[in-house]
Coordinates of N, CA, C and O in Angstrom, one line a residue:
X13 N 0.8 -1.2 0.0 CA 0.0 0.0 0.0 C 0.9 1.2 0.0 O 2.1 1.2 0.3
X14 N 0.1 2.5 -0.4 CA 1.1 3.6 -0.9 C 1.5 4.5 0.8 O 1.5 3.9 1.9
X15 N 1.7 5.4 0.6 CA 2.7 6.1 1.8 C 1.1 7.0 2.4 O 1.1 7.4 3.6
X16 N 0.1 7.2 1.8 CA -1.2 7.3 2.2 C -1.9 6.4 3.1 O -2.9 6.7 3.8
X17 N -1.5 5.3 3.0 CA -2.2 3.9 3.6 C -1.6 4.1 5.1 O -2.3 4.0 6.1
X18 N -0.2 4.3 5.1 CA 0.7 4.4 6.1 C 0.2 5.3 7.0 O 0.0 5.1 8.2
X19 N -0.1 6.6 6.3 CA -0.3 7.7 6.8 C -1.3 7.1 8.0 O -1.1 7.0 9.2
X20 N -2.5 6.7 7.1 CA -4.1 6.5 7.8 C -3.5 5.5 8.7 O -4.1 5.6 9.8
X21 N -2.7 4.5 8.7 CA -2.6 3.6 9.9 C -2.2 4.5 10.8 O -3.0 4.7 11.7
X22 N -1.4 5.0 10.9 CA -0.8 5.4 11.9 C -1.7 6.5 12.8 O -1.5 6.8 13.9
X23 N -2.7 7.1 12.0 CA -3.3 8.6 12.5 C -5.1 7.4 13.3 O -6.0 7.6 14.0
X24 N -4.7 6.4 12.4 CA -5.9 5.1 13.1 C -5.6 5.2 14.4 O -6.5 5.7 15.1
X25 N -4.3 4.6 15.0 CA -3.8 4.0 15.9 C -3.6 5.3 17.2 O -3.8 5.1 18.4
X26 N -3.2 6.6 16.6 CA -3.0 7.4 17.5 C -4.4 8.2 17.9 O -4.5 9.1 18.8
X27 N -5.4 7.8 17.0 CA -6.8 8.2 17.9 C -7.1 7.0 18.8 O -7.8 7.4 19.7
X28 N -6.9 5.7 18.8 CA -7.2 5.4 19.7 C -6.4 4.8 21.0 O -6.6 3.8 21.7
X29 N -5.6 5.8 20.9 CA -4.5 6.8 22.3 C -5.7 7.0 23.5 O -5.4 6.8 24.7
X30 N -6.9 7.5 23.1 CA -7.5 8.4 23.8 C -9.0 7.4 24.2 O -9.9 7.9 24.8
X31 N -9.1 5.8 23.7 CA -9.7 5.3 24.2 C -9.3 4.4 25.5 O -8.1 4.2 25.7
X32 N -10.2 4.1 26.1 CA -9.9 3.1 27.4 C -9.3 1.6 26.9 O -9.6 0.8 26.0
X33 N -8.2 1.7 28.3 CA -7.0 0.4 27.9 C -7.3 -0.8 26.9 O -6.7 -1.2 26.0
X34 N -9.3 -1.3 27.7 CA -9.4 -2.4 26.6 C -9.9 -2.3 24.8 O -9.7 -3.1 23.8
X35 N -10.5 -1.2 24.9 CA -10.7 -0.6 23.7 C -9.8 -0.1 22.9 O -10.1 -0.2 21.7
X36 N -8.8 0.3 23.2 CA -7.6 0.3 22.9 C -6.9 -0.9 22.2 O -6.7 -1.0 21.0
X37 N -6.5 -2.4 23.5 CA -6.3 -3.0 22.6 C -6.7 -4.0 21.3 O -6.1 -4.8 20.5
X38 N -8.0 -3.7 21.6 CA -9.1 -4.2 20.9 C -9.1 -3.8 19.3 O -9.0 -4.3 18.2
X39 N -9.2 -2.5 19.7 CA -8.9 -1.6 18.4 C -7.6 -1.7 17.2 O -7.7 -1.8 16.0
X40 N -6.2 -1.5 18.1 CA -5.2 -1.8 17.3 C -4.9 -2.9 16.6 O -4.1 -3.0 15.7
X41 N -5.7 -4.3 17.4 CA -5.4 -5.3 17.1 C -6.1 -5.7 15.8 O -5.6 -6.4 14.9
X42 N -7.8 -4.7 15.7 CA -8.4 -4.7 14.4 C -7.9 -4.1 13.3 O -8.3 -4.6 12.3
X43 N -7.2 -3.1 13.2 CA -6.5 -2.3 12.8 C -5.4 -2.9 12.2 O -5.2 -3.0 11.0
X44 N -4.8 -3.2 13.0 CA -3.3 -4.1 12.4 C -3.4 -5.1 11.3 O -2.7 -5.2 10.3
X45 N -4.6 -6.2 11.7 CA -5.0 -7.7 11.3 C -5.8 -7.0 9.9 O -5.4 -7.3 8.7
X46 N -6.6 -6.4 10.1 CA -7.2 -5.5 8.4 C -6.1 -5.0 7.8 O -6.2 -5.4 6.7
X47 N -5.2 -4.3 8.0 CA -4.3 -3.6 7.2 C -3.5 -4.5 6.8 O -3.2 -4.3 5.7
X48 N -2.8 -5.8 7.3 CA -2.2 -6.8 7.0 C -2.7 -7.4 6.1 O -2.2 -7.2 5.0
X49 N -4.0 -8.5 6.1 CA -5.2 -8.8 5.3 C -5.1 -8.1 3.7 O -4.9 -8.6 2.6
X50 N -5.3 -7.0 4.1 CA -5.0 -6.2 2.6 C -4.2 -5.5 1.9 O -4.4 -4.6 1.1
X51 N -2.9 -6.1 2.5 CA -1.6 -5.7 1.7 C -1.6 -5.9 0.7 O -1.1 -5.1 -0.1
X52 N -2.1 -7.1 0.2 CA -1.3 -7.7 -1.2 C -2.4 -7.6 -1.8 O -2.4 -8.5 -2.7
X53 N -4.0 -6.4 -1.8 CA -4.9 -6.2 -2.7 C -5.2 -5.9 -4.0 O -4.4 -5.1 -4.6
X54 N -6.1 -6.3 -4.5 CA -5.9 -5.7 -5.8 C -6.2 -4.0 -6.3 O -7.3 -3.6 -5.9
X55 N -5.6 -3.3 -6.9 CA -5.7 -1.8 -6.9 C -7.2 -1.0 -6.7 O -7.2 0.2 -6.3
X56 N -8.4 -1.7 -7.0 CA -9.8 -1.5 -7.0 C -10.4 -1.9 -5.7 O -11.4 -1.3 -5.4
X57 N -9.8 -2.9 -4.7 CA -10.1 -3.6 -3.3 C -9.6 -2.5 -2.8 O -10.3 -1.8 -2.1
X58 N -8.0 -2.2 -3.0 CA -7.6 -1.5 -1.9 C -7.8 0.0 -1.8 O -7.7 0.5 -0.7
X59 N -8.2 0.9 -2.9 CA -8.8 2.0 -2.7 C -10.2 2.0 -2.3 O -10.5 3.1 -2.0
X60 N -11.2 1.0 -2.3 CA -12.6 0.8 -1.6 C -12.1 0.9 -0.1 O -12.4 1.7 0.7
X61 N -10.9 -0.3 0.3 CA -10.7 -0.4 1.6 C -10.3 0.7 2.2 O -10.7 0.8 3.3
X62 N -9.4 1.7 1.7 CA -8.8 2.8 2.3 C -9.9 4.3 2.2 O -9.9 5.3 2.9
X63 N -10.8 4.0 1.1 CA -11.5 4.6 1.8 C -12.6 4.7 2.5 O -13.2 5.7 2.7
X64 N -12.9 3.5 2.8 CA -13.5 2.8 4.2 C -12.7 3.7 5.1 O -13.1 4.8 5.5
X65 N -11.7 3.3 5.4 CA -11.2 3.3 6.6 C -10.8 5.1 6.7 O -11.0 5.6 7.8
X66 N -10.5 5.5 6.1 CA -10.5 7.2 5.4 C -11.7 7.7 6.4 O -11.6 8.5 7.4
X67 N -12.9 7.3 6.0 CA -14.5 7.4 6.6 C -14.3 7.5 8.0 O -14.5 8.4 8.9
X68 N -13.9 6.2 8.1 CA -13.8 5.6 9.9 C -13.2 6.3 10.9 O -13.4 6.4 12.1
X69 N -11.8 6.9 10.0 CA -11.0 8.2 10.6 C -11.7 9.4 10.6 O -11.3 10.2 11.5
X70 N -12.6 9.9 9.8 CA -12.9 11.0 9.8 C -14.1 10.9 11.1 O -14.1 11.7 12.0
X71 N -15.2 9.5 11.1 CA -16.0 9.5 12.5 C -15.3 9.5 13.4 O -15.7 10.2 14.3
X72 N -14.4 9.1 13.6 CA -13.4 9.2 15.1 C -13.0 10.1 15.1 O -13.3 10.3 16.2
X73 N -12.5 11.0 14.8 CA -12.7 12.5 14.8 C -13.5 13.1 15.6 O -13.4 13.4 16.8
X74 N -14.7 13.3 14.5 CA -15.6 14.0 15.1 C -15.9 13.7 16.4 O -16.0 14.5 17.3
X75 N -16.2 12.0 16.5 CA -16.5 11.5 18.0 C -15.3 12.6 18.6 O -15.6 13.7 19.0
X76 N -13.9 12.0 18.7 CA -13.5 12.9 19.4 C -14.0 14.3 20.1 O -14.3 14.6 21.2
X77 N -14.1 15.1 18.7 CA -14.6 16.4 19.0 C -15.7 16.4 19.8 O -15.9 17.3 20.6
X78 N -16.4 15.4 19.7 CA -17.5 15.5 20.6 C -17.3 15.5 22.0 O -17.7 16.2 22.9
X79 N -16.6 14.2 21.9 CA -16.3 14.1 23.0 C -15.7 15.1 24.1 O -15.7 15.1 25.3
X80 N -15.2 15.9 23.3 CA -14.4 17.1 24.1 C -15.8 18.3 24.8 O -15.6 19.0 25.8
X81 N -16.9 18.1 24.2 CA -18.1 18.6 24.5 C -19.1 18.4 25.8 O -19.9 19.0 26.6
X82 N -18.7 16.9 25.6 CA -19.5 16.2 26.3 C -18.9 15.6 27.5 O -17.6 15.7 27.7
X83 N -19.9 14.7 28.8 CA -18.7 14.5 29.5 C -19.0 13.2 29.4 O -18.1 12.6 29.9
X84 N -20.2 12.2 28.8 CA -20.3 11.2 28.6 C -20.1 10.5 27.2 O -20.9 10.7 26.3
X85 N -18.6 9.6 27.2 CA -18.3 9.1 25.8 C -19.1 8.4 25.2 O -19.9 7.8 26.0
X86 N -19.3 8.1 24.0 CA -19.9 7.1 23.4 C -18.4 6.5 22.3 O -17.5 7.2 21.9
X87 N -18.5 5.2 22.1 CA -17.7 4.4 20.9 C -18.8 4.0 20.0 O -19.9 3.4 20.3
X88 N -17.8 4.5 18.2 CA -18.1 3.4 17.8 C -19.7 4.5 16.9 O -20.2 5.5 17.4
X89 N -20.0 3.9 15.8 CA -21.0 4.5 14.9 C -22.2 3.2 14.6 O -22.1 2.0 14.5
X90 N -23.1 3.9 14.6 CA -24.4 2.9 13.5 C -23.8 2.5 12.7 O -22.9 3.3 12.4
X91 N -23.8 1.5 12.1 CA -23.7 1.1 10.4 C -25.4 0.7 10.0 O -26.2 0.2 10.8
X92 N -25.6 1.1 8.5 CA -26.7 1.1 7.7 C -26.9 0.3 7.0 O -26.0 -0.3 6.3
X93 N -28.2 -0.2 6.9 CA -28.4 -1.5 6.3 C -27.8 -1.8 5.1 O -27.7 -2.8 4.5
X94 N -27.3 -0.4 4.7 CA -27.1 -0.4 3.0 C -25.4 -1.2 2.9 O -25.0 -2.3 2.4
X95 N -24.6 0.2 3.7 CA -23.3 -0.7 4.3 C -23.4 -2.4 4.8 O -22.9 -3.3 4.1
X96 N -24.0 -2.6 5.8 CA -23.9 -3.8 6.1 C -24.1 -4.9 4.5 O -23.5 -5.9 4.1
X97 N -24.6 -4.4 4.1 CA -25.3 -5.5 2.6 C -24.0 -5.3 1.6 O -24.1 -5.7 0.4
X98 N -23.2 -4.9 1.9 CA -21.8 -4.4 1.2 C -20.9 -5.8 1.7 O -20.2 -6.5 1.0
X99 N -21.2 -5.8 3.0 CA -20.1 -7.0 3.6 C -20.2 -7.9 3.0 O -21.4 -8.3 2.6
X100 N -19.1 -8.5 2.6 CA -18.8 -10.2 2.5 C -19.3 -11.2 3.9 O -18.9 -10.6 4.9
X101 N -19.6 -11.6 4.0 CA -20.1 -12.9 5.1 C -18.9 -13.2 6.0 O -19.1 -13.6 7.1
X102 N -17.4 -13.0 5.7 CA -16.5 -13.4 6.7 C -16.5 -11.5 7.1 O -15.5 -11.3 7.8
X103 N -17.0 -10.7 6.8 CA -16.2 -9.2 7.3 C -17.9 -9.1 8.0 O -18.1 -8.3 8.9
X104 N -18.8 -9.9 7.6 CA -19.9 -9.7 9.3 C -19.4 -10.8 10.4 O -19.6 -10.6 11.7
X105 N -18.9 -11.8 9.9 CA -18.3 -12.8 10.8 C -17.3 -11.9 12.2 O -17.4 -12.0 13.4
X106 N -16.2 -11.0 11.1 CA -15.6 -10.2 12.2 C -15.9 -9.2 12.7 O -15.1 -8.6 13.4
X107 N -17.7 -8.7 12.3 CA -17.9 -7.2 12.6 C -18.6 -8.0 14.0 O -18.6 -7.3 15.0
X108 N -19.0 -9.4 14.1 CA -20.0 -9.8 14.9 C -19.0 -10.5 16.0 O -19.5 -11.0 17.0
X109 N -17.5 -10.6 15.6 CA -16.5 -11.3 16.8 C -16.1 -9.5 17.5 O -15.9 -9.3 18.7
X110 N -16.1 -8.8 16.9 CA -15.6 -7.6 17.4 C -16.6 -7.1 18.3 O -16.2 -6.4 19.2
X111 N -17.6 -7.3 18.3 CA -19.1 -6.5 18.8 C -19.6 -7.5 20.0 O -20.4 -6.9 20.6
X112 N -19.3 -8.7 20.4 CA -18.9 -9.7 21.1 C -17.6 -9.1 22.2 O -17.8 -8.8 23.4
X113 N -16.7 -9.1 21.6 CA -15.4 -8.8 22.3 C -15.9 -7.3 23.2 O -15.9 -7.2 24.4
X114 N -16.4 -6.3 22.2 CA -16.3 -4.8 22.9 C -17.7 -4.9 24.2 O -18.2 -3.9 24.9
X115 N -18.0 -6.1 24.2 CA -19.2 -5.7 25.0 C -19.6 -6.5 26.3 O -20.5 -6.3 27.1
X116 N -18.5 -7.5 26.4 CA -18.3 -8.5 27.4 C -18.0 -7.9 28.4 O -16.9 -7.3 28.4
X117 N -18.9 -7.8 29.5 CA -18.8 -7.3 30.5 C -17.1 -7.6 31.3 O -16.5 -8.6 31.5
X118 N -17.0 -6.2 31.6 CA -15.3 -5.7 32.5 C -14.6 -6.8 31.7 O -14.1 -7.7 32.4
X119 N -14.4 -6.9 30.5 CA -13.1 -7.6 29.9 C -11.8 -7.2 30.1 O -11.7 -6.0 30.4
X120 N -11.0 -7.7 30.1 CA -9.7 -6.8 30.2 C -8.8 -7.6 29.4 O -8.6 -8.8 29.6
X121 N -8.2 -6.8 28.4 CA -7.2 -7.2 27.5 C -5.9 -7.0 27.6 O -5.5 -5.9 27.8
X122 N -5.1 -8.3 27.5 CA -3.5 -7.6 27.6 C -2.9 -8.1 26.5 O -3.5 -8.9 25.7
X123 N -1.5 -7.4 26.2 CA -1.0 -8.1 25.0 C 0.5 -8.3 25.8 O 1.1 -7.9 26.8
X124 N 0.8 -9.4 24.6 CA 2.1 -10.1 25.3 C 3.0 -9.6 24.0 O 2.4 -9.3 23.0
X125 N 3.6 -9.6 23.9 CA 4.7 -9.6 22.9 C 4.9 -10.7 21.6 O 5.3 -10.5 20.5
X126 N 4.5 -11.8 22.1 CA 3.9 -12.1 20.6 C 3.0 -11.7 20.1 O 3.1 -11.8 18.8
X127 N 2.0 -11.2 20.4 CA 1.2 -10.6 20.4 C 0.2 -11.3 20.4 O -0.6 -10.8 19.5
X128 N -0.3 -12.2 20.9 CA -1.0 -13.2 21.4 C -2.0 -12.0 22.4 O -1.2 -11.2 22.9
X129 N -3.4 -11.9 22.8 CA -4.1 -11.4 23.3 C -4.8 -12.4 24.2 O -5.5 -13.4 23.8
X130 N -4.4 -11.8 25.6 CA -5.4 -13.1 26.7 C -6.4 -12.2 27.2 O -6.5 -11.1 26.8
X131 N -7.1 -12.8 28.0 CA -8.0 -12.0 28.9 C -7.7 -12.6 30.3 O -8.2 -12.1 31.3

């Protein structure tokens, strides 16, 4: 991927600096495992994917902003029926292991240096 793709990883990863430890490592771990996944895409995959994820930075954003407003956080956006009907069947597979993961009461994630994730 081009020096753009790079860019957005990295500005991915440093917004969620500002979420809580498990969300955090929840997030970069999705982050990482998608951007890996679509390294070796084809030129029409990988600009759909980047600018997915382009989108996703720009709601985290705002959420931020918001958040600076508010004193009660919220994570995380609706998706629309129209989006969802976009997914492939293994990318609701991981929208529905992610949505699972972020909601399990007092989870707590750590990472090890393989990067193996326990609870």
């Amino acid at each position: 991927m081009a020096v753009s793709a790079r860019r957005l990883y990295r500005r991915l990863l440093q917004l969620h600096r500002a979420l809580p430890p498990a969300l955090r490592a929840l997030g970069d771990r999705y982050v990482r495992e998608e951007f890996r996944r679509h390294r070796a895409a084809r030129p029409a995959e990988a600009q759909r994917f980047l600018r997915e994820w382009q989108a996703t930075l720009i709601q985290q954003q705002i959420s931020e902003d918001k958040q600076n407003l508010k004193e009660k956080t919220v994570y995380g956006i609706q998706l629309t029926e129209e989006k969802l009907n976009d997914f492939r069947d293994e990318q609701i597979g991981q929208l529905k292991e992610l949505m699972d993961e972020a909601t399990k009461p007092n989870k707590k994630i750590t990472i090890s240096k393989d990067t193996e994730y326990k609870t």
